Coordinates of C-alpha atoms and ligand atoms in Angstrom, one line a residue:
Chain A
M1 CA 115.3 112.9 18.1
S2 CA 112.8 110.2 17.6
L3 CA 109.2 110.1 18.7
L4 CA 108.1 106.8 17.5
K5 CA 110.0 104.0 15.8
I6 CA 108.4 100.8 14.6
E7 CA 110.5 98.0 13.3
G8 CA 109.5 94.7 11.7
L9 CA 106.0 94.7 13.2
T10 CA 104.1 91.5 12.4
Q11 CA 100.7 90.5 13.6
K12 CA 99.2 87.1 12.9
F13 CA 95.6 86.1 13.6
G14 CA 95.7 82.3 13.4
G15 CA 96.7 81.6 9.8
L16 CA 96.1 85.2 8.6
T17 CA 99.0 87.6 8.6
A18 CA 97.2 91.0 9.1
V19 CA 100.4 93.0 9.3
S20 CA 103.8 91.9 8.1
D21 CA 107.2 93.4 8.7
F22 CA 105.8 96.9 9.1
S23 CA 108.2 99.7 9.9
T24 CA 107.9 103.4 10.3
H25 CA 109.5 106.4 12.0
F26 CA 108.2 109.7 13.4
Q27 CA 110.9 112.2 14.1
G28 CA 108.9 114.8 15.9
N29 CA 105.6 116.4 14.8
E30 CA 105.0 115.1 11.3
L31 CA 101.6 114.5 9.8
M32 CA 101.7 111.2 8.1
G33 CA 99.2 109.1 6.3
L34 CA 98.6 105.3 6.3
I35 CA 96.5 104.2 3.4
G36 CA 95.5 100.9 1.7
P37 CA 92.5 99.0 0.5
N38 CA 89.9 97.5 2.8
G39 CA 91.3 94.8 5.1
A40 CA 94.9 95.9 4.4
G41 CA 95.8 95.9 8.1
K42 CA 95.7 99.6 8.8
T43 CA 93.5 99.5 11.9
T44 CA 95.5 96.5 13.2
V45 CA 98.6 98.7 13.1
F46 CA 96.9 101.3 15.2
N47 CA 95.5 98.6 17.6
I48 CA 99.0 97.3 18.2
V49 CA 100.5 100.8 18.7
S50 CA 97.8 101.7 21.2
G51 CA 98.4 98.5 23.1
F52 CA 95.3 96.6 22.2
Y53 CA 97.2 93.7 20.7
T54 CA 100.6 92.4 21.6
P55 CA 102.4 92.0 18.3
T56 CA 103.6 88.6 17.1
R57 CA 106.9 90.1 16.3
G58 CA 108.5 93.5 16.1
N59 CA 109.5 96.5 18.2
I60 CA 107.7 99.7 19.0
I61 CA 109.8 102.4 20.6
F62 CA 108.0 105.5 21.8
K63 CA 110.0 108.3 23.3
D64 CA 113.0 105.9 23.6
K65 CA 111.0 103.3 25.5
P66 CA 109.7 100.0 24.2
I67 CA 105.9 99.9 24.5
N68 CA 105.0 96.5 23.0
G69 CA 103.0 94.5 25.5
L70 CA 102.0 97.5 27.6
K71 CA 98.4 97.9 28.5
P72 CA 96.4 100.4 26.5
H73 CA 95.8 102.8 29.4
V74 CA 99.6 102.9 30.1
V75 CA 100.4 103.6 26.4
T76 CA 97.8 106.4 26.4
G77 CA 99.2 107.8 29.6
M78 CA 102.6 108.0 27.9
G79 CA 101.2 110.2 25.2
I80 CA 99.5 108.2 22.4
A81 CA 95.8 109.0 21.9
R82 CA 93.5 107.7 19.2
T83 CA 90.1 107.9 17.7
F84 CA 88.2 104.9 16.3
Q85 CA 87.0 104.0 12.9
N86 CA 83.5 103.3 14.3
I87 CA 82.9 106.1 16.8
R88 CA 83.3 104.8 20.3
L89 CA 82.1 107.7 22.5
W90 CA 80.4 107.0 25.9
H91 CA 77.0 107.8 24.6
D92 CA 75.0 108.0 27.9
M93 CA 77.0 110.7 29.6
S94 CA 77.6 114.3 28.9
L95 CA 80.1 115.5 26.4
L96 CA 82.0 117.2 29.2
D97 CA 82.2 113.9 31.1
N98 CA 83.6 112.2 28.0
I99 CA 86.4 114.7 28.0
L100 CA 87.0 114.5 31.7
I101 CA 87.2 110.7 32.0
S102 CA 89.9 110.5 29.3
Q103 CA 92.2 112.4 31.7
H104 CA 92.1 109.4 34.0
H105 CA 95.8 108.8 33.6
N106 CA 96.4 112.1 35.3
L107 CA 93.8 112.3 38.0
G108 CA 96.2 113.5 40.7
Y109 CA 94.1 112.2 43.6
T110 CA 93.2 108.9 45.2
L111 CA 90.0 107.1 46.0
L112 CA 90.1 108.3 49.6
D113 CA 90.5 111.9 48.3
S114 CA 87.3 111.4 46.3
F115 CA 85.4 110.5 49.5
L116 CA 86.9 113.3 51.5
R117 CA 86.7 115.9 48.7
N118 CA 89.8 117.6 50.2
K119 CA 91.9 120.3 48.6
R120 CA 93.8 117.8 46.5
Y121 CA 90.5 116.5 45.0
V122 CA 89.1 120.0 44.4
D123 CA 92.2 121.3 42.9
N124 CA 92.7 118.4 40.5
E125 CA 89.0 118.3 39.5
H126 CA 89.3 122.0 38.8
R127 CA 92.4 121.5 36.7
M128 CA 90.9 118.7 34.6
R129 CA 87.7 120.7 34.1
T130 CA 89.7 123.7 33.0
I131 CA 91.6 121.6 30.4
A132 CA 88.3 120.2 29.2
M133 CA 86.5 123.5 29.0
D134 CA 89.4 125.1 27.2
L135 CA 89.5 122.3 24.7
L136 CA 85.8 122.5 24.0
E137 CA 86.1 126.2 23.6
Q138 CA 88.9 125.9 21.1
L139 CA 87.2 123.2 19.1
D140 CA 83.9 125.2 19.1
L141 CA 82.1 122.4 20.9
I142 CA 81.3 124.3 24.1
Q143 CA 77.6 124.8 23.3
F144 CA 77.2 121.0 23.4
K145 CA 79.0 120.4 26.7
D146 CA 75.9 119.1 28.6
E147 CA 74.5 117.1 25.6
R148 CA 74.9 113.4 25.3
P149 CA 77.1 112.6 22.2
G150 CA 74.5 110.1 21.0
N151 CA 72.0 112.9 20.4
L152 CA 74.4 115.0 18.3
P153 CA 75.0 114.9 14.5
Y154 CA 77.6 112.4 13.2
G155 CA 80.0 115.1 12.1
V156 CA 80.0 116.6 15.6
Q157 CA 80.5 113.2 17.1
R158 CA 83.7 112.7 14.9
K159 CA 84.9 116.1 16.2
I160 CA 84.1 115.1 19.8
E161 CA 86.2 112.0 19.4
I162 CA 89.1 114.1 18.3
A163 CA 88.6 116.5 21.3
R164 CA 88.5 113.5 23.7
A165 CA 91.8 112.2 22.3
L166 CA 93.3 115.7 22.6
S167 CA 92.3 115.9 26.3
V168 CA 94.9 113.2 26.9
K169 CA 97.5 115.8 25.9
P170 CA 99.1 113.4 23.5
D171 CA 102.4 113.7 21.6
L172 CA 101.1 111.4 19.0
L173 CA 97.5 111.5 17.8
L174 CA 96.2 108.5 15.8
L175 CA 93.1 109.2 13.6
D176 CA 91.4 106.1 12.2
E177 CA 89.4 107.3 9.2
P178 CA 88.2 110.6 10.6
A179 CA 86.4 111.5 7.4
A180 CA 84.4 108.3 7.2
G181 CA 80.7 109.0 6.9
L182 CA 81.0 112.8 6.6
N183 CA 79.4 114.9 3.8
S184 CA 81.7 117.0 1.6
A185 CA 81.1 120.2 3.6
D186 CA 82.1 118.4 6.8
V187 CA 85.1 116.9 5.1
Q188 CA 86.4 120.4 4.2
D189 CA 85.9 121.5 7.9
L190 CA 87.7 118.4 9.0
I191 CA 90.7 119.1 6.8
K192 CA 91.0 122.6 8.3
L193 CA 90.5 121.2 11.8
I194 CA 93.3 118.7 11.5
A195 CA 95.7 121.2 9.9
W196 CA 94.8 123.6 12.8
I197 CA 95.3 121.0 15.5
H198 CA 98.7 120.0 14.0
K199 CA 99.9 123.6 14.0
E200 CA 98.3 124.7 17.3
F201 CA 99.1 121.7 19.5
N202 CA 102.4 121.0 17.7
I203 CA 101.9 117.2 17.9
A204 CA 102.6 114.3 15.5
I205 CA 99.5 113.1 13.7
W206 CA 99.2 109.7 12.1
M207 CA 96.1 109.3 10.0
I208 CA 94.3 106.4 8.3
E209 CA 92.0 107.7 5.6
H210 CA 90.2 106.4 2.5
Q211 CA 89.3 109.8 1.1
M212 CA 92.3 110.8 -1.0
A213 CA 91.4 114.5 -0.9
V214 CA 92.0 114.5 2.9
V215 CA 95.2 112.5 2.8
M216 CA 96.7 114.3 -0.1
S217 CA 96.1 117.8 1.2
L218 CA 97.2 117.1 4.8
C219 CA 100.0 114.5 4.9
S220 CA 103.6 115.2 4.2
W221 CA 104.4 111.5 4.0
I222 CA 102.2 108.6 3.0
Q223 CA 102.7 104.9 3.6
V224 CA 100.6 102.4 1.6
I225 CA 100.0 98.9 2.7
D226 CA 98.2 96.0 1.1
F227 CA 97.6 92.6 2.6
G228 CA 99.7 93.8 5.6
K229 CA 102.8 94.6 3.5
T230 CA 104.1 98.0 2.7
I231 CA 103.9 98.5 -1.0
A232 CA 105.0 102.1 -1.3
Q233 CA 105.8 105.2 0.7
G234 CA 106.6 108.8 -0.3
T235 CA 105.2 112.3 -0.7
P236 CA 101.6 112.7 -1.9
E237 CA 102.8 113.4 -5.4
E238 CA 105.0 110.3 -5.5
I239 CA 102.2 108.1 -4.2
Q240 CA 99.6 109.4 -6.7
S241 CA 101.8 108.3 -9.6
N242 CA 103.1 105.1 -8.1
P243 CA 102.1 102.1 -10.3
A244 CA 102.0 99.6 -7.4
V245 CA 99.5 101.8 -5.5
I246 CA 97.3 102.3 -8.5
K247 CA 97.3 98.5 -9.1
A248 CA 96.4 97.8 -5.4
Y249 CA 93.5 100.3 -5.5
L250 CA 92.2 99.6 -9.0
G251 CA 93.0 95.9 -9.2
D252 CA 95.2 94.1 -11.8
D253 CA 93.9 94.7 -15.3
N254 CA 95.5 91.5 -16.6
I255 CA 93.2 89.3 -14.7
Chain B
M1 CA 72.3 126.6 54.0
K2 CA 71.6 124.7 50.8
K3 CA 74.7 122.6 51.5
L4 CA 73.3 121.6 54.9
S5 CA 69.7 121.1 54.0
I6 CA 69.9 117.3 53.3
P7 CA 72.2 116.4 56.3
L8 CA 69.9 118.5 58.5
L9 CA 66.8 116.9 57.3
L10 CA 68.3 113.5 57.8
A11 CA 69.6 114.4 61.2
L12 CA 66.1 115.5 62.1
I13 CA 64.6 112.3 61.0
A14 CA 67.3 110.3 62.8
V15 CA 67.1 112.2 66.0
G16 CA 63.3 112.1 65.9
T17 CA 63.2 108.4 65.4
V18 CA 65.8 107.7 68.1
L19 CA 63.9 109.9 70.6
A20 CA 60.6 108.3 69.8
A21 CA 62.2 104.9 70.2
H22 CA 63.8 105.9 73.5
F23 CA 60.6 107.2 75.0
E24 CA 58.9 104.0 73.8
L25 CA 56.6 105.7 71.3
L26 CA 57.8 103.3 68.6
D27 CA 57.3 99.6 69.4
L28 CA 60.2 97.2 68.9
Y29 CA 58.8 95.7 65.7
I30 CA 58.6 99.1 64.0
Q31 CA 62.1 99.9 65.1
T32 CA 63.3 96.7 63.6
V33 CA 61.6 97.4 60.3
I34 CA 63.2 100.9 60.3
M35 CA 66.6 99.3 60.8
F36 CA 65.9 96.7 58.0
V37 CA 65.2 99.6 55.7
G38 CA 68.6 101.0 56.6
V39 CA 70.3 97.7 56.0
N40 CA 68.5 97.3 52.7
I41 CA 69.5 100.8 51.6
I42 CA 73.1 99.9 52.2
L43 CA 72.7 96.6 50.3
S44 CA 70.9 98.1 47.3
S45 CA 73.0 101.2 46.9
S46 CA 76.3 99.2 47.2
F47 CA 75.0 96.6 44.8
N48 CA 74.1 99.3 42.4
I49 CA 77.8 100.2 42.0
I50 CA 78.3 96.9 40.2
N51 CA 75.0 96.1 38.5
G52 CA 74.0 99.7 37.9
Y53 CA 77.0 102.0 37.4
M54 CA 79.4 99.5 36.1
G55 CA 76.8 97.5 34.2
E56 CA 78.1 94.0 35.2
F57 CA 75.6 91.3 36.2
A58 CA 76.7 90.1 39.6
C59 CA 74.2 88.1 41.6
G60 CA 75.9 87.0 44.8
H61 CA 75.8 90.1 47.0
A62 CA 74.5 88.2 50.0
G63 CA 77.8 86.3 50.2
F64 CA 79.7 89.4 51.1
M65 CA 77.0 90.4 53.5
A66 CA 77.6 87.0 55.2
V67 CA 81.3 87.6 55.6
G68 CA 80.7 91.0 57.2
A69 CA 78.0 89.6 59.5
Y70 CA 80.2 86.7 60.7
V71 CA 83.5 88.7 61.1
T72 CA 81.8 91.5 63.0
S73 CA 79.8 89.1 65.2
V74 CA 82.8 86.8 66.0
L75 CA 85.0 89.8 66.8
N76 CA 82.4 91.3 69.1
L77 CA 81.6 87.9 70.8
M78 CA 85.3 87.3 71.3
L79 CA 86.1 90.7 72.6
F80 CA 83.1 91.5 74.8
T81 CA 81.1 88.5 75.8
K82 CA 81.6 85.2 77.6
S83 CA 80.6 82.5 75.2
K84 CA 81.1 78.7 74.9
A85 CA 82.9 78.9 71.6
F86 CA 85.2 81.8 72.3
G87 CA 85.6 81.8 76.1
P88 CA 85.8 84.8 78.4
P89 CA 85.8 88.3 77.0
L90 CA 89.2 89.6 76.0
L91 CA 88.3 93.2 76.8
S92 CA 85.9 94.8 79.2
P93 CA 82.3 94.8 77.9
D94 CA 82.3 98.6 78.8
L95 CA 84.4 99.1 75.6
A96 CA 81.8 97.4 73.3
L97 CA 80.2 100.8 72.6
Y98 CA 83.4 102.4 71.3
F99 CA 84.6 99.4 69.4
F100 CA 81.4 98.5 67.7
P101 CA 82.0 100.8 64.7
V102 CA 85.5 99.5 64.5
T103 CA 84.4 95.9 64.3
L104 CA 81.8 96.8 61.8
I105 CA 84.4 98.4 59.6
L106 CA 86.7 95.4 60.1
G107 CA 83.8 93.2 58.9
G108 CA 83.5 95.4 55.9
I109 CA 87.2 95.2 55.1
A110 CA 87.0 91.4 55.4
A111 CA 84.1 91.4 53.0
A112 CA 86.0 93.7 50.6
I113 CA 88.9 91.3 50.5
T114 CA 86.5 88.4 49.8
G115 CA 85.2 90.6 47.0
L116 CA 88.5 89.8 45.2
I117 CA 87.3 86.3 44.3
V118 CA 84.8 88.0 42.0
A119 CA 86.9 91.1 41.1
V120 CA 89.9 89.2 39.7
P121 CA 87.9 87.0 37.3
S122 CA 86.0 90.1 36.2
F123 CA 89.2 91.4 34.5
K124 CA 88.7 88.8 31.8
T125 CA 85.1 87.7 32.1
R126 CA 81.8 89.5 31.6
D127 CA 78.1 88.9 31.4
D128 CA 76.8 85.4 31.9
Y129 CA 80.1 83.9 32.9
L130 CA 80.7 86.5 35.6
A131 CA 77.2 86.0 36.8
I132 CA 77.9 82.3 37.3
I133 CA 81.1 83.1 39.1
T134 CA 79.3 85.5 41.5
L135 CA 76.7 82.9 42.1
A136 CA 79.3 80.3 42.8
A137 CA 81.1 82.7 45.2
N138 CA 77.8 83.1 47.1
F139 CA 77.4 79.3 47.5
I140 CA 81.1 78.8 48.5
I141 CA 80.8 81.4 51.2
V142 CA 77.6 80.0 52.6
S143 CA 78.9 76.5 52.6
L144 CA 82.1 77.6 54.3
F145 CA 80.1 79.0 57.2
I146 CA 77.8 75.9 57.3
N147 CA 80.9 73.8 57.7
M148 CA 82.6 75.9 60.3
D149 CA 81.7 74.4 63.7
I150 CA 83.3 77.2 65.7
V151 CA 80.7 79.7 64.4
G152 CA 77.9 77.3 64.9
G153 CA 77.7 75.6 61.5
A154 CA 74.3 75.3 60.1
R155 CA 72.7 76.2 63.4
G156 CA 74.1 79.6 63.2
L157 CA 75.7 82.0 65.7
M158 CA 74.0 83.6 68.6
G159 CA 74.6 86.0 71.4
M160 CA 75.0 89.3 69.6
K161 CA 72.1 90.8 71.7
Q162 CA 74.6 90.8 74.6
I163 CA 76.7 93.3 72.7
I164 CA 73.7 95.6 72.5
F165 CA 73.1 95.2 76.2
A166 CA 76.7 96.0 76.9
M167 CA 76.3 99.2 74.9
E168 CA 73.1 100.1 76.6
D169 CA 74.7 99.6 80.0
I170 CA 76.9 102.6 79.3
V171 CA 74.2 104.9 78.1
F172 CA 70.6 103.6 77.8
I173 CA 69.5 104.7 74.3
P174 CA 68.6 102.7 71.2
W175 CA 72.2 102.2 70.0
M176 CA 71.4 100.0 67.0
L177 CA 69.1 102.6 65.5
I178 CA 71.9 105.1 65.8
W179 CA 74.5 102.9 64.2
V180 CA 72.1 101.9 61.4
F181 CA 71.3 105.6 60.7
T182 CA 75.0 106.6 60.8
F183 CA 76.2 103.8 58.5
T184 CA 73.4 104.1 56.0
Y185 CA 74.1 107.8 55.7
L186 CA 77.8 107.2 55.4
T187 CA 77.3 104.6 52.7
V188 CA 75.1 106.7 50.5
F189 CA 77.4 109.7 51.1
I190 CA 80.5 107.7 50.0
I191 CA 78.8 106.2 47.0
R192 CA 77.4 109.5 45.9
R193 CA 80.8 111.1 46.1
F194 CA 82.5 108.2 44.3
V195 CA 80.2 108.1 41.3
T196 CA 80.2 111.8 40.8
S197 CA 83.9 112.2 40.9
T198 CA 85.9 111.8 37.6
Y199 CA 87.6 108.9 39.3
G200 CA 84.4 107.0 39.9
K201 CA 82.9 107.9 36.5
G202 CA 85.6 105.6 35.2
I203 CA 83.2 102.7 36.0
I204 CA 80.4 104.4 34.1
A205 CA 82.7 104.6 31.1
I206 CA 83.4 100.8 31.5
H207 CA 79.7 100.2 31.4
Q208 CA 79.2 102.2 28.3
D209 CA 82.2 101.0 26.3
E210 CA 84.9 99.1 28.1
I211 CA 87.4 99.1 25.2
A212 CA 87.1 102.8 24.7
A213 CA 87.6 103.3 28.5
E214 CA 90.8 101.2 28.5
I215 CA 92.1 103.0 25.4
M216 CA 91.2 106.4 26.7
S217 CA 93.5 105.9 29.8
V218 CA 91.1 104.4 32.3
N219 CA 92.9 101.6 34.2
T220 CA 89.9 99.2 33.8
D221 CA 91.3 96.4 35.9
K222 CA 92.0 98.7 38.8
M223 CA 88.6 100.4 38.5
K224 CA 86.9 96.9 38.6
L225 CA 88.9 96.0 41.7
V226 CA 87.9 99.3 43.4
A227 CA 84.3 98.9 42.4
F228 CA 84.0 95.3 43.5
M229 CA 85.8 95.8 46.8
L230 CA 83.8 99.0 47.6
S231 CA 80.6 97.2 46.8
S232 CA 81.3 94.0 48.7
G233 CA 82.8 95.9 51.6
L234 CA 79.7 98.0 52.1
A235 CA 77.6 94.8 51.9
G236 CA 79.8 93.5 54.7
V237 CA 78.9 96.5 56.8
A238 CA 75.2 95.8 56.1
G239 CA 75.8 92.3 57.2
G240 CA 77.4 93.3 60.5
L241 CA 74.4 95.6 61.3
F242 CA 72.0 92.9 60.3
A243 CA 73.6 90.4 62.6
H244 CA 73.3 92.8 65.6
I245 CA 69.8 93.9 64.8
L246 CA 68.6 90.3 64.9
G247 CA 71.0 89.1 67.6
Y248 CA 71.6 85.8 65.7
I249 CA 72.6 84.7 62.3
N250 CA 72.4 81.6 60.3
P251 CA 74.4 80.8 57.1
N252 CA 71.2 80.2 55.1
S253 CA 69.9 83.7 55.6
F254 CA 72.7 84.8 53.3
G255 CA 71.8 82.5 50.5
I256 CA 70.5 83.0 47.0
L257 CA 67.1 84.4 48.2
K258 CA 68.9 87.3 50.0
S259 CA 70.9 87.9 46.8
T260 CA 67.7 87.9 44.8
E261 CA 66.3 90.5 47.2
C262 CA 69.3 92.7 46.4
L263 CA 68.7 92.2 42.7
V264 CA 65.1 93.1 43.0
M265 CA 65.9 96.3 44.9
V266 CA 68.5 97.4 42.3
Y267 CA 66.4 96.7 39.3
M268 CA 63.2 98.1 41.0
G269 CA 65.0 101.4 41.8
G270 CA 66.8 101.7 38.5
M271 CA 70.4 100.8 37.5
G272 CA 72.7 103.7 38.2
S273 CA 70.2 105.7 40.3
L274 CA 71.1 106.2 43.9
S275 CA 67.8 107.8 44.8
G276 CA 66.2 104.8 43.0
S277 CA 68.1 102.4 45.2
I278 CA 66.9 104.2 48.3
I279 CA 63.3 104.4 47.2
A280 CA 63.3 100.7 46.2
A281 CA 64.9 99.6 49.4
I282 CA 62.2 101.4 51.4
L283 CA 59.3 100.1 49.3
F284 CA 60.7 96.6 49.2
T285 CA 61.2 96.3 52.9
L286 CA 57.7 97.5 53.5
L287 CA 56.4 95.0 51.0
I288 CA 58.3 92.1 52.5
E289 CA 57.2 93.0 56.0
G290 CA 53.7 93.5 54.8
L291 CA 53.7 89.9 53.6
R292 CA 54.0 88.8 57.2
F293 CA 50.4 90.1 57.6
I294 CA 49.1 89.6 54.2
I295 CA 50.0 85.9 53.8
P296 CA 48.1 84.8 57.0
A297 CA 45.2 87.0 56.2
A298 CA 45.0 85.6 52.7
D299 CA 45.3 82.1 54.2
T300 CA 42.3 82.7 56.6
L301 CA 40.4 84.3 53.7
I302 CA 40.7 81.4 51.3
H303 CA 39.9 78.9 54.0
Y304 CA 36.9 80.9 55.0
L305 CA 35.8 80.8 51.4
P306 CA 36.7 77.1 51.1
L307 CA 38.8 77.5 48.0
I308 CA 41.6 75.0 49.0
P309 CA 41.7 71.9 51.1
D310 CA 41.9 72.5 54.9
T311 CA 45.3 70.7 55.1
F312 CA 47.0 73.1 52.7
H313 CA 48.2 76.3 54.2
L314 CA 49.7 79.5 52.7
S315 CA 52.9 80.0 54.7
Q316 CA 55.8 82.5 54.7
V317 CA 57.5 80.1 52.3
L318 CA 55.5 82.0 49.7
K319 CA 58.2 84.7 49.9
W320 CA 60.4 82.4 47.9
V321 CA 57.8 82.6 45.1
I322 CA 56.9 86.3 45.4
I323 CA 60.4 87.8 45.5
P324 CA 61.8 86.1 42.4
L325 CA 58.4 86.7 40.7
I326 CA 58.8 90.5 41.3
L327 CA 62.1 90.2 39.5
V328 CA 60.6 88.4 36.5
I329 CA 57.7 90.9 36.3
L330 CA 60.2 93.9 36.6
M331 CA 62.4 92.5 33.8
Q332 CA 59.4 92.0 31.6
F333 CA 57.5 95.2 32.1
R334 CA 59.9 97.9 33.4
P335 CA 63.5 96.8 33.1
E336 CA 64.7 100.3 33.7
G337 CA 63.1 100.4 37.2
I338 CA 61.3 103.2 38.9
M339 CA 64.0 105.8 38.2
G340 CA 65.9 104.6 35.1
N341 CA 69.4 105.9 35.5
R342 CA 68.2 109.3 36.6
E343 CA 68.2 110.8 40.1
L344 CA 65.2 112.4 41.9
S345 CA 66.5 115.9 41.0
D346 CA 66.3 115.0 37.3
F347 CA 62.6 114.4 37.7
F348 CA 61.9 117.4 39.9
P349 CA 64.5 120.1 38.9
K350 CA 62.9 122.4 41.4
L351 CA 64.3 120.3 44.2
K352 CA 67.7 121.5 43.3
R353 CA 66.8 124.9 44.7
F354 CA 66.7 123.4 48.2
Y355 CA 69.9 121.4 48.3
V356 CA 73.3 120.9 46.8
F357 CA 75.4 117.8 47.0
K358 CA 79.0 118.1 47.7
Ligands
ATP1 N1 91.0 90.4 16.1 C1 91.1 89.9 14.9 N2 91.0 88.6 14.7 C2 91.1 88.0 13.5 N3 91.3 88.7 12.4 C3 91.4 90.1 12.5 C4 91.3 90.7 13.7 N4 91.4 92.1 13.5 C5 91.5 92.2 12.2 N5 91.5 91.0 11.6 C6 91.7 90.8 10.1 O1 92.9 91.5 9.8 C7 92.8 92.1 8.5 C8 93.1 93.5 8.6 O2 92.1 94.2 9.3 P1 92.1 95.7 9.6 O3 90.9 96.1 10.4 O4 93.4 96.1 10.1 O5 92.0 96.4 8.1 P2 91.9 97.9 7.7 O6 93.0 98.1 6.8 O7 91.7 98.8 8.8 O8 90.6 97.9 6.8 P3 89.4 98.9 6.6 O9 89.9 99.9 5.6 O10 88.3 98.1 6.1 O11 89.2 99.5 7.9 C9 91.4 91.8 8.0 O12 91.4 90.7 7.2 C10 90.7 91.5 9.3 O13 89.6 90.6 9.1
MG2 MG1 90.3 100.0 9.5

């Protein structure tokens, strides 16, 4: 069984090779980390996987189907959801609407049904609303359901982004620096939350993160990239003691 | 009961107006103004789909109105009247009454298809560039009609009053008022249902963050297509009504000034507020009609006070100054309009006790 298989992924922006010959493999529901210094190409990998860029070279196979070149909404509909490094919620609508709209791939009714408000419309709206409410309940966000995300604290917004991604019912969840900008108490909560989601929803999670505490305590496998190239991969212990990783992060002492 | 309160109230107003018109309690001019209010409500609320809810900046709404006006008029003239351009009627004029809503909808469909010339570029283009494209589309449509001799070219198309007479021959009641009420209600009803469904909220997501929308599974291209076609289709219906209220049309009445009027109404009411669009359409129509009296009065006054030379006259051309000026003033001092993006019930929560929307 293979959930996601990436082979020889390369992304060039003009003369810059942001990602070069990147490969990875998810069997089922692993929790893996992708780390590397600033500008290493981590977000670019996520952008390619979620369909935002068509890669210069390489293959992405998700659930046995090639997905490179597909539009982002199609990829999401197939079961890859993500969060963003800089929070990208819809700030001028309620939290509940945020969670509802991200179920667009599975509306179950047509434009005409929305005018007629027939049984199909009512049933499907009800179904989506139930999914949303359950999710908000589970993630302890229900008290904010009518609030606009823009008015909520940063830590809550990060959590809402995760809730929104989960409403897609993904098989693979991509988290781009979920701990960025959080204080240390919030970071501890986030670690618990991600571990809980991983267990409860039984899904694969792929995480970019700069805070080593988060990566080391959650991920079973970590891949390190620098200047678009994979420089190491292994278990948290192996990565922590890997000289190439230490060099990439701390710089070369010889210079 | 709460579910029916709004439809009942509107039905009461509509029936009251139609009866008053029928028993000649309302003079023809006032009837026309009421019908223009309806047409303007359709125009502003349909334009709001694009410029308000979806947050694009289109500015050629009148072009789609023109398509609807011409298609509906030509269909009706061909089917039910004897005219120089289209020959004898293809159907019995007795049928005009039943076919009128059909031709109106066909005009709307034609306008919706024309909407594609804006919708397709909008997949890749936004902001200023899209604004230029919509402007160009408006010009293209108007010049197309100017250069089509079969529909009267620059002189315009006449004879639509005969359709009304044909309807009134069946039953003598003010049919146009009834059609305007019906289609205005339907328009607002459809838009209301669209933008409050999870489906329609996809366009609000596009407004607030298009990339997030696409990545969170909203098919943004399809939503844009739907929004542009719905918006231009409804503008087409407004055009069809407009043509039959006046009885004649002329390509130049669908030019950039008409599009500017649509812009003024949307921004006056508030982007993304349906009640705002309705309020603004009413106020704006009254203002424009008011100018018909104010301008001559002002003209007499300043000549009476000898402020300007006798040879200079304030004319209705002043509309061309005043309408764009309102837009400039609005943008400067209250860009969010009367309502912002809120609805009437957000300002007066107590109203919610009296009605529910479904
Ligand atoms: N659309 C683009 N056009 C041109 N260059 C780009 C584009 N997107 C990313 N890059 C470049 O690709 C490189 C990798 O960027 P990326 O955002 O993937 O880094 P990252 O590993 O996520 O870094 P960070 O930790 O700072 O988020 C950077 O040099 C960046 O400037
Ligand atoms: Mg990044």
